[in-house]
PDB file of C-alpha atoms in Angstrom:
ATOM      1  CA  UNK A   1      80.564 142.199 118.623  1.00 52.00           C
ATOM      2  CA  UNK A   2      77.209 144.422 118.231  1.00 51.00           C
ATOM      3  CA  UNK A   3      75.332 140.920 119.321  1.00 53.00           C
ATOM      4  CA  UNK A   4      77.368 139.566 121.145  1.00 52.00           C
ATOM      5  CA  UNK A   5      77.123 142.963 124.035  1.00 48.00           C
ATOM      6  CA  UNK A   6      73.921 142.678 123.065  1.00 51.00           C
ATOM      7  CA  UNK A   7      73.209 139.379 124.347  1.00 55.00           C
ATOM      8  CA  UNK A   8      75.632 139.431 127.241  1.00 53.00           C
ATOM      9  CA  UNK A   9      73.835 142.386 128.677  1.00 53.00           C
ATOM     10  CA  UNK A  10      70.213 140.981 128.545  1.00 52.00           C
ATOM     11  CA  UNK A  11      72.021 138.127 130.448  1.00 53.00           C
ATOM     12  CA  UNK A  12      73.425 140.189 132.728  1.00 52.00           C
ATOM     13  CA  UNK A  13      70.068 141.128 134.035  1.00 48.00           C
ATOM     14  CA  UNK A  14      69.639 137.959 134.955  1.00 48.00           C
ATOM     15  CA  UNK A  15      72.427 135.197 135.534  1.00 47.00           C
ATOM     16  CA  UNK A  16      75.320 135.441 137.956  1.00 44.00           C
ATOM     17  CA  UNK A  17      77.796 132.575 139.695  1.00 39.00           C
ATOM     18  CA  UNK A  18      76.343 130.354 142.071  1.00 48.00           C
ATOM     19  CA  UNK A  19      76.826 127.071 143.504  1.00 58.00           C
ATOM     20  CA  UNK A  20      74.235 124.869 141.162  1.00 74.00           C
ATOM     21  CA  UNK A  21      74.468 125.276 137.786  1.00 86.00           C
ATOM     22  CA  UNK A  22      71.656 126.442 135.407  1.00 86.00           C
ATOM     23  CA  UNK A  23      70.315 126.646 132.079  1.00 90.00           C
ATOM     24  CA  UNK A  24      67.674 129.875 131.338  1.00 88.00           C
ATOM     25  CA  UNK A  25      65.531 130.127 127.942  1.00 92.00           C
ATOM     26  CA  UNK A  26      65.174 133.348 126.709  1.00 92.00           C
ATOM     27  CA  UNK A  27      63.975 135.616 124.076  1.00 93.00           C
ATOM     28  CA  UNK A  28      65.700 138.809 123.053  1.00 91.00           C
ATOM     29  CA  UNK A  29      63.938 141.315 120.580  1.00 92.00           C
ATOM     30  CA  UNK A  30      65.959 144.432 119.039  1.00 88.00           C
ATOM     31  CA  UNK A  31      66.764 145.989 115.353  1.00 85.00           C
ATOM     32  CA  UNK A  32      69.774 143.945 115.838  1.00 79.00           C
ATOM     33  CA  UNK A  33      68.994 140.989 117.366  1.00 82.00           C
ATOM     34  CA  UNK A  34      65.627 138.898 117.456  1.00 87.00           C
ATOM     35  CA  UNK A  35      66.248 135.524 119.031  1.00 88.00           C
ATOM     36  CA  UNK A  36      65.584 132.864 121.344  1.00 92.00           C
ATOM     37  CA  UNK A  37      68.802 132.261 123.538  1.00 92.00           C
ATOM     38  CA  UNK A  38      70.138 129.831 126.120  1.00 94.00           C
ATOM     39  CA  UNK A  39      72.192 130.562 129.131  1.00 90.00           C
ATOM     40  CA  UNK A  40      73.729 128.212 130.648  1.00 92.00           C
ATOM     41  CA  UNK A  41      75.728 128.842 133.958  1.00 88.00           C
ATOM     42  CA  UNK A  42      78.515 126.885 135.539  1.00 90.00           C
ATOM     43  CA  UNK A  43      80.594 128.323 138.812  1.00 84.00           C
ATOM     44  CA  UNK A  44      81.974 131.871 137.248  1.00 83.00           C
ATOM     45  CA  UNK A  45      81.441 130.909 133.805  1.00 89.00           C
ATOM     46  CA  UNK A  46      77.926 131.279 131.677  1.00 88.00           C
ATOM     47  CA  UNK A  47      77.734 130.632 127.749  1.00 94.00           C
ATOM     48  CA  UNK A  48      74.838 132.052 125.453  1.00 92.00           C
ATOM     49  CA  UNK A  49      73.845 129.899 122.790  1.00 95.00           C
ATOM     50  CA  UNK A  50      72.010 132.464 119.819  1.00 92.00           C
ATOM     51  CA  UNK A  51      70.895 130.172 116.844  1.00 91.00           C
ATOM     52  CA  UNK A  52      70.371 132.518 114.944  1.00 82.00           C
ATOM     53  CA  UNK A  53      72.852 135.920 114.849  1.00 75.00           C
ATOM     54  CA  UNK A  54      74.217 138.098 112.444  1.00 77.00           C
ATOM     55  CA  UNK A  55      76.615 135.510 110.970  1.00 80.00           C
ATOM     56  CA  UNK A  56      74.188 132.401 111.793  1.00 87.00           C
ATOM     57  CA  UNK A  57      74.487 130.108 115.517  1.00 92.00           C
ATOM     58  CA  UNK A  58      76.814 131.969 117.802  1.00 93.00           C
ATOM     59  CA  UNK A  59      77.715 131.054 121.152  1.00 95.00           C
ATOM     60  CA  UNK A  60      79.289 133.367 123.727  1.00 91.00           C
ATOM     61  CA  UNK A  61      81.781 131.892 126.611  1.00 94.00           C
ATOM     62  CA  UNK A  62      82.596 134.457 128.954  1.00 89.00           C
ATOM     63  CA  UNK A  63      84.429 133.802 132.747  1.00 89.00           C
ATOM     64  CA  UNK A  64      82.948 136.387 134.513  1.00 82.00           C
ATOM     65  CA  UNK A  65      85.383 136.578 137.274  1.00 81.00           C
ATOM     66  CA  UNK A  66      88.381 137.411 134.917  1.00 84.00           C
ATOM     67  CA  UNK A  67      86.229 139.258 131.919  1.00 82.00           C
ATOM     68  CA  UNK A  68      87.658 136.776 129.343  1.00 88.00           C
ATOM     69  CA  UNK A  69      85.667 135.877 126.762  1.00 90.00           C
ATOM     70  CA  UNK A  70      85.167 133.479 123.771  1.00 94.00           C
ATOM     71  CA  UNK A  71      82.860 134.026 120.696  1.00 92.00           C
ATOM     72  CA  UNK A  72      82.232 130.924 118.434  1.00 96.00           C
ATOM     73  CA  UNK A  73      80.874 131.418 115.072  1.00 94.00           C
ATOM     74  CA  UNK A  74      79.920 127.769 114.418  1.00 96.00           C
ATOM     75  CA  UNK A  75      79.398 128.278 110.636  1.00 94.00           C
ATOM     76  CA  UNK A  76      83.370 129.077 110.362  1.00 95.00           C
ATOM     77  CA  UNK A  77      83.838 127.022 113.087  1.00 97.00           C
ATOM     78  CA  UNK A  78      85.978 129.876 114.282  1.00 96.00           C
ATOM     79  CA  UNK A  79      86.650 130.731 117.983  1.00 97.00           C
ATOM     80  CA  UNK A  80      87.597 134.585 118.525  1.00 93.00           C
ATOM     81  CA  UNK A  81      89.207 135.125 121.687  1.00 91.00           C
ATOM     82  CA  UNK A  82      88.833 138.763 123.400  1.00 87.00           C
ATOM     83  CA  UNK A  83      90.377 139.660 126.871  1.00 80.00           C
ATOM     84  CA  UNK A  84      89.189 141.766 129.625  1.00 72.00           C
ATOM     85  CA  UNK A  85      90.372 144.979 128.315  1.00 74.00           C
ATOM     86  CA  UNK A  86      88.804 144.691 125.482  1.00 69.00           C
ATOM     87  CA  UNK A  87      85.277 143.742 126.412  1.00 66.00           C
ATOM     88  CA  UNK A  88      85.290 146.483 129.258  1.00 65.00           C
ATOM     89  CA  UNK A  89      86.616 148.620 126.414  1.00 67.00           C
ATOM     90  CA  UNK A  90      83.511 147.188 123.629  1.00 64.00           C
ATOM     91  CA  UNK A  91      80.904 147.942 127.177  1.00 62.00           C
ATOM     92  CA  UNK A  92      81.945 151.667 127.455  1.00 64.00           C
ATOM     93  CA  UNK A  93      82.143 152.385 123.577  1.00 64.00           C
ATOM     94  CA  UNK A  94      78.429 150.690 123.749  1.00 59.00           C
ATOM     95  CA  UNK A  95      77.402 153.291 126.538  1.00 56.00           C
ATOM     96  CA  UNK A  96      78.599 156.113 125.038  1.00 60.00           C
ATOM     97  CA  UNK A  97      77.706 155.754 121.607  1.00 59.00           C
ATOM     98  CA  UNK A  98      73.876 155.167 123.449  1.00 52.00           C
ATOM     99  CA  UNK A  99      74.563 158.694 124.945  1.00 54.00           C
ATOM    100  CA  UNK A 100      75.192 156.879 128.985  1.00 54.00           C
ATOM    101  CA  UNK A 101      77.056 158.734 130.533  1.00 54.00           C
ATOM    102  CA  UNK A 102      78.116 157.940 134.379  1.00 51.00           C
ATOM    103  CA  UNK A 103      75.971 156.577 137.010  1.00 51.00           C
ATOM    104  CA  UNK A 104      72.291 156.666 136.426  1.00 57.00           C
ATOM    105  CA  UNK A 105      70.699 159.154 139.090  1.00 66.00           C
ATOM    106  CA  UNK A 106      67.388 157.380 138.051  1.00 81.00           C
ATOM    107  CA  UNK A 107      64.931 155.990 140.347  1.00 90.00           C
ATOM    108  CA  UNK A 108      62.704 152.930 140.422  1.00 93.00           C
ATOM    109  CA  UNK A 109      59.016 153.816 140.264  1.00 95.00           C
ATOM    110  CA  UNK A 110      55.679 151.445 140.640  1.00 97.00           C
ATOM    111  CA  UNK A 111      53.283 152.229 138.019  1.00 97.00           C
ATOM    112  CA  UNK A 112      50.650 150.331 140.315  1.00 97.00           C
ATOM    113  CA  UNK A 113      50.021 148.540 137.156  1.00 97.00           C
ATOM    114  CA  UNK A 114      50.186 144.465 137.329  1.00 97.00           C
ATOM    115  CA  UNK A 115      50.553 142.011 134.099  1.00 97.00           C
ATOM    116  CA  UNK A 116      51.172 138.454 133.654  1.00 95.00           C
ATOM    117  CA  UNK A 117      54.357 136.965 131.918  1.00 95.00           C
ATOM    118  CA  UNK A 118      54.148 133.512 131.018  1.00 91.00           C
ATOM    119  CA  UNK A 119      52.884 132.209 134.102  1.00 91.00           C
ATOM    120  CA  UNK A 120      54.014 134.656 136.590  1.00 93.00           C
ATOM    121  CA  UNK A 121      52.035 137.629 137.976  1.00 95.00           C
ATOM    122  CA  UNK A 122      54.165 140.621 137.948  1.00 97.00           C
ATOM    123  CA  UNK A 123      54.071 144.439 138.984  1.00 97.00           C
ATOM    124  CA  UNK A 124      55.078 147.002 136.999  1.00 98.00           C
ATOM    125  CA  UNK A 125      58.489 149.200 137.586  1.00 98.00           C
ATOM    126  CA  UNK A 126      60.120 151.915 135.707  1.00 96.00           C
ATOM    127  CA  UNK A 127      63.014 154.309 135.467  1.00 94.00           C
ATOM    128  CA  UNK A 128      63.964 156.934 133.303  1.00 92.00           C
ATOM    129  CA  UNK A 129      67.393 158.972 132.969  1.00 86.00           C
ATOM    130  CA  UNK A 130      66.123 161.694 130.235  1.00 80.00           C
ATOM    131  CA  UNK A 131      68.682 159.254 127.794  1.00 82.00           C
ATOM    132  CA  UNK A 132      67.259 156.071 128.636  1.00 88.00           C
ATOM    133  CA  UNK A 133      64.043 154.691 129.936  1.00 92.00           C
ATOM    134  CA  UNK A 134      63.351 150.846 130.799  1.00 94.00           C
ATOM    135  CA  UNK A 135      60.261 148.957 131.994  1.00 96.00           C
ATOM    136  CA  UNK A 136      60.937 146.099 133.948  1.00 96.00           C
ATOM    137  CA  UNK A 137      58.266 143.288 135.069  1.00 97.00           C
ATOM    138  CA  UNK A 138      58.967 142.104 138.601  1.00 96.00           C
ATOM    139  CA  UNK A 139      57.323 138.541 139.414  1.00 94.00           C
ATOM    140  CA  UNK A 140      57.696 138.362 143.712  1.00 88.00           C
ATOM    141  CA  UNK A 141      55.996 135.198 143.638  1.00 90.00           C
ATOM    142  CA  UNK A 142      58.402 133.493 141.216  1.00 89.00           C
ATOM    143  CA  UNK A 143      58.755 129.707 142.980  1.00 87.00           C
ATOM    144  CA  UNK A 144      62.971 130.387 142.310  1.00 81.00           C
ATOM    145  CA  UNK A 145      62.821 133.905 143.361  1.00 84.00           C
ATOM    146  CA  UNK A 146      65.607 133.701 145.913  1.00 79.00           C
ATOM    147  CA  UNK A 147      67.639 131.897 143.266  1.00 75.00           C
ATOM    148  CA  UNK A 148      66.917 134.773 141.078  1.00 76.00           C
ATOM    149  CA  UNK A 149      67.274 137.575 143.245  1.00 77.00           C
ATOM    150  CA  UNK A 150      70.892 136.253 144.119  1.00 72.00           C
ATOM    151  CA  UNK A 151      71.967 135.771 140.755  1.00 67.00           C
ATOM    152  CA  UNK A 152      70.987 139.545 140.096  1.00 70.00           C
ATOM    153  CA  UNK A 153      73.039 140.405 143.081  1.00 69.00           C
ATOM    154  CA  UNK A 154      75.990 138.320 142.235  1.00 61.00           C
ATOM    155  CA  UNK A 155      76.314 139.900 138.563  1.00 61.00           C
ATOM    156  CA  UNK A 156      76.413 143.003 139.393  1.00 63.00           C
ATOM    157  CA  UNK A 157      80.032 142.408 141.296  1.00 61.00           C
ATOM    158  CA  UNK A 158      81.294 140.578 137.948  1.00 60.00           C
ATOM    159  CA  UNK A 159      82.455 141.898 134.780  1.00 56.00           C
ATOM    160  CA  UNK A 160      79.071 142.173 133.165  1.00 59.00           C
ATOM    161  CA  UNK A 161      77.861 144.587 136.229  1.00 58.00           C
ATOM    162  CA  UNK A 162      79.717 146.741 133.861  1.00 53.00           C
ATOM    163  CA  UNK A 163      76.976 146.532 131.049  1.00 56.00           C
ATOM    164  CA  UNK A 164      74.437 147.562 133.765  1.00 63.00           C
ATOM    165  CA  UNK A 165      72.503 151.056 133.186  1.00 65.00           C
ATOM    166  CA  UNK A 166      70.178 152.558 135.541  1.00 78.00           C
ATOM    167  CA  UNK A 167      69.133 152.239 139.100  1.00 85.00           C
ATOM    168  CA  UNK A 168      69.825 149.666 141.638  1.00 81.00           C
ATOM    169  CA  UNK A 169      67.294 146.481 141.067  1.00 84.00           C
ATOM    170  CA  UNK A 170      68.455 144.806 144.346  1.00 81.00           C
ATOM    171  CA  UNK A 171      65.699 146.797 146.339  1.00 84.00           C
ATOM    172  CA  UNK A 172      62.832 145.136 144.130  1.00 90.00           C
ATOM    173  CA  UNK A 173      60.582 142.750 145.746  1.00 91.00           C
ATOM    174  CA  UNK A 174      61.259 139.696 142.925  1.00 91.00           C
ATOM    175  CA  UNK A 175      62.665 139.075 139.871  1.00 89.00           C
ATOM    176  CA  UNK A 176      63.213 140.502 136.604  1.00 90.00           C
ATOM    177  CA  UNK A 177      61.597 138.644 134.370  1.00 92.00           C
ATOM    178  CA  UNK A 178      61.035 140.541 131.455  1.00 95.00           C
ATOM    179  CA  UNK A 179      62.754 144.276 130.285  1.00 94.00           C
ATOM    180  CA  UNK A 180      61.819 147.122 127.792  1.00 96.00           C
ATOM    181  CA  UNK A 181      64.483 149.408 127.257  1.00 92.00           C
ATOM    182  CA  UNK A 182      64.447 152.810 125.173  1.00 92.00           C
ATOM    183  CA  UNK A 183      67.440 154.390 124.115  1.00 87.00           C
ATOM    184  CA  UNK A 184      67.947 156.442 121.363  1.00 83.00           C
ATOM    185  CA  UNK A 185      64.876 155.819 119.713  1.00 88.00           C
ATOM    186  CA  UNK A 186      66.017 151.705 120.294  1.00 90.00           C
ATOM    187  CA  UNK A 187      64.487 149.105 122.257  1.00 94.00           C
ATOM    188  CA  UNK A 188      65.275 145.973 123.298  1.00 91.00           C
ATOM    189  CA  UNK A 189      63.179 143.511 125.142  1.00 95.00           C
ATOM    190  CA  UNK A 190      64.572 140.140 126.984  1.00 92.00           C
ATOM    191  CA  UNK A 191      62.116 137.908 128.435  1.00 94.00           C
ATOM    192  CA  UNK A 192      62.927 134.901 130.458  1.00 90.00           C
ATOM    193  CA  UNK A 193      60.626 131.730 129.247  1.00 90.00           C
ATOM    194  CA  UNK A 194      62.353 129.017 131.435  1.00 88.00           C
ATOM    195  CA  UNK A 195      64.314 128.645 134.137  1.00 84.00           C
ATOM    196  CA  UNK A 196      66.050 124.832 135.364  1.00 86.00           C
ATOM    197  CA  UNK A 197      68.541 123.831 137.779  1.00 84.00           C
ATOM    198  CA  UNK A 198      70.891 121.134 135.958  1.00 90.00           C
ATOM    199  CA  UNK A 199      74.246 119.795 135.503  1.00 94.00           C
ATOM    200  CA  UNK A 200      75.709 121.521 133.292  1.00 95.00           C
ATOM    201  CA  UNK A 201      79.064 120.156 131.272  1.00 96.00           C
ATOM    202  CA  UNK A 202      82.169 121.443 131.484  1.00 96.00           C
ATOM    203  CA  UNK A 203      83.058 120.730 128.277  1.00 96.00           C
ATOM    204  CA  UNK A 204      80.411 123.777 127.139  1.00 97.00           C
ATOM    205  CA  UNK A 205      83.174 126.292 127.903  1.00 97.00           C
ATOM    206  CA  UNK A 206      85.654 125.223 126.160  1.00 96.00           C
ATOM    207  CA  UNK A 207      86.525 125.810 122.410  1.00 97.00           C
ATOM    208  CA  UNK A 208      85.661 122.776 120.191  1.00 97.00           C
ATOM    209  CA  UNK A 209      88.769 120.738 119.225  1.00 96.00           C
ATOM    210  CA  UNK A 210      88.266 121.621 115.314  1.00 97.00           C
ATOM    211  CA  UNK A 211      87.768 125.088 115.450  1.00 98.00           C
ATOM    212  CA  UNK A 212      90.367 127.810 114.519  1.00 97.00           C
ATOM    213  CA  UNK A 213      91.126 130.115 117.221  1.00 96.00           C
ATOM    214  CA  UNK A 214      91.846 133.831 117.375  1.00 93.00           C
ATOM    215  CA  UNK A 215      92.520 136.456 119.054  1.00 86.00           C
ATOM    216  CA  UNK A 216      90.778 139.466 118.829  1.00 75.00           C
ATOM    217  CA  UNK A 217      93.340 142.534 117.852  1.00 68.00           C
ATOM    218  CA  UNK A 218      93.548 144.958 120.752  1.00 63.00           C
ATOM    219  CA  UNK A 219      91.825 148.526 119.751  1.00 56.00           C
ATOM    220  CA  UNK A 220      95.086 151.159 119.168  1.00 53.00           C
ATOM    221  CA  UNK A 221      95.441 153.794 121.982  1.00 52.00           C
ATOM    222  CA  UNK A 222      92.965 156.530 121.599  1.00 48.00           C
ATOM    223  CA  UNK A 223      94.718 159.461 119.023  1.00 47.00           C
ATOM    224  CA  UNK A 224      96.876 156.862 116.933  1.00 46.00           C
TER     225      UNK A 224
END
C-alpha cells in the first residue's frame, strides 16, 4: 500500500480526466520507492505502471471519480481490490503519520531562481508548513501547458485531490514538472520525462483474465 499512495500521489500532481487520453513517463525517487513509472489516462480512469516495486512490476488502476481502485502484483498475478473508503482511509493514515494535519496555511513563494528540466526552462517555487516543505519547478513555456495546467485543476476535484498537501498550485504560471518534498526528514522527488497524447486501450483498466482477485479487508472501526 506504502507504494502504491506513494505513486498515486506523485501522479496526482500531475494527471487528471480529460477528453484525450494520455500516457506520462515519470521518475519517482524516495527511501521507498525509486522508479521510473507510466501513467496512462483514459476518461476518469489513470493506471501507473511501476516495474519495479516492493514486490516486483506493480500496476495501479484507480477510477478517480468513484475512488475505486485496483492493485496488480504481476509476479502473483494477483489483483487486490480496495474501495473508496479504504483508500481515503490509507490517504489520511498517510497524512497523519507524516505529522499533516488540516489545510496547509502555506504560501507559494518565487525564489527568483530559474533551472532547466529536461528541456524545459523553469522558475523556481516553494512552500513550507513548519511540517513539510516542497520545491516545485514550474515550466510556463511547456508547448502542452494548457493541457497540463487543466489536468492539475481537474485532480484536485477527484479522489486523489485528497493526497494533496500544501498550497493551491492553480495560481502558478505553468506546470509542475518536477517536485522535492521534505517531510519528516523524507523526500520524495517526481519528475515528469515525457508527456504524449494517445489512444489509450480500454482493456488497461481492467484485471487480466488469469489473475486471482481480492478484496482488500476493510480496516476495523477505530477502538476494536
Amino acid at each position: 500500500m506504502k507504494a502504491l499512495l506513494t505513486a498515486l500521489a506523485a501522479s496526482a500532481i500531475f494527471i487528471a480526466t480529460a477528453s484525450a487520453d494520455w500516457v506520462i513517463e515519470s521518475k519517482i525517487e524516495s527511501p521507498q520507492l525509486n522508479s521510473a513509472t507510466t501513467t496512462k489516462v483514459k476518461g476518469d480512469k489513470l493506471r501507473v505502471d511501476i516495474p519495479s516495486g516492493p514486490v516486483g512490476a506493480m500496476s495501479s488502476i484507480v477510477d478517480t471519480k468513484t475512488g475505486d481502485a485496483i492493485q496488480l502484483v504481476h509476479s502473483q498475478k494477483m489483483a487486490v481490490k480496495t474501495g473508496s473508503e479504504q483508500l481515503k482511509a490509507a490517504m489520511e493514515a498517510a497524512k497523519q503519520k507524516a505529522g499533516i494535519k488540516g489545510a496547509s496555511s502555506a504560501e507559494l513563494k518565487p525564489t527568483g531562481q530559474s533551472e532547466k528540466v529536461g528541456d524545459y526552462d523553469c522558475d523556481v517555487y516553494t512552500w513550507s508548513d513548519g511540517s513539510t516543505t516542497s520545491k516545485l519547478w514550474v515550466a510556463k513555456n511547456h508547448p502542452q501547458a494548457a493541457a497540463l495546467k487543466a489536468f492539475e485543476k481537474q485532480m484536485k476535484s477527484g479522489i486523489l485531490g485528497g493526497m494533496q498537501v500544501g498550497p493551491d498550485t492553480s495560481t502558478l504560471p505553468g506546470p509542475t514538472i518536477k517536485t522535492e518534498t521534505t517531510t519528516q526528514g523524507m523526500t520524495v522527488t517526481n519528475t515528469i520525462t515525457s508527456i504524449k497524447e494517445q489512444d489509450v486501450d480500454a482493456k488497461e483498466f481492467e484485471v487480466p483474465a488469469d489473475y486471482q482477485t481480492m478484496q482488500l479487508p476493510a480496516a476495523p472501526p477505530s477502538g476494536k
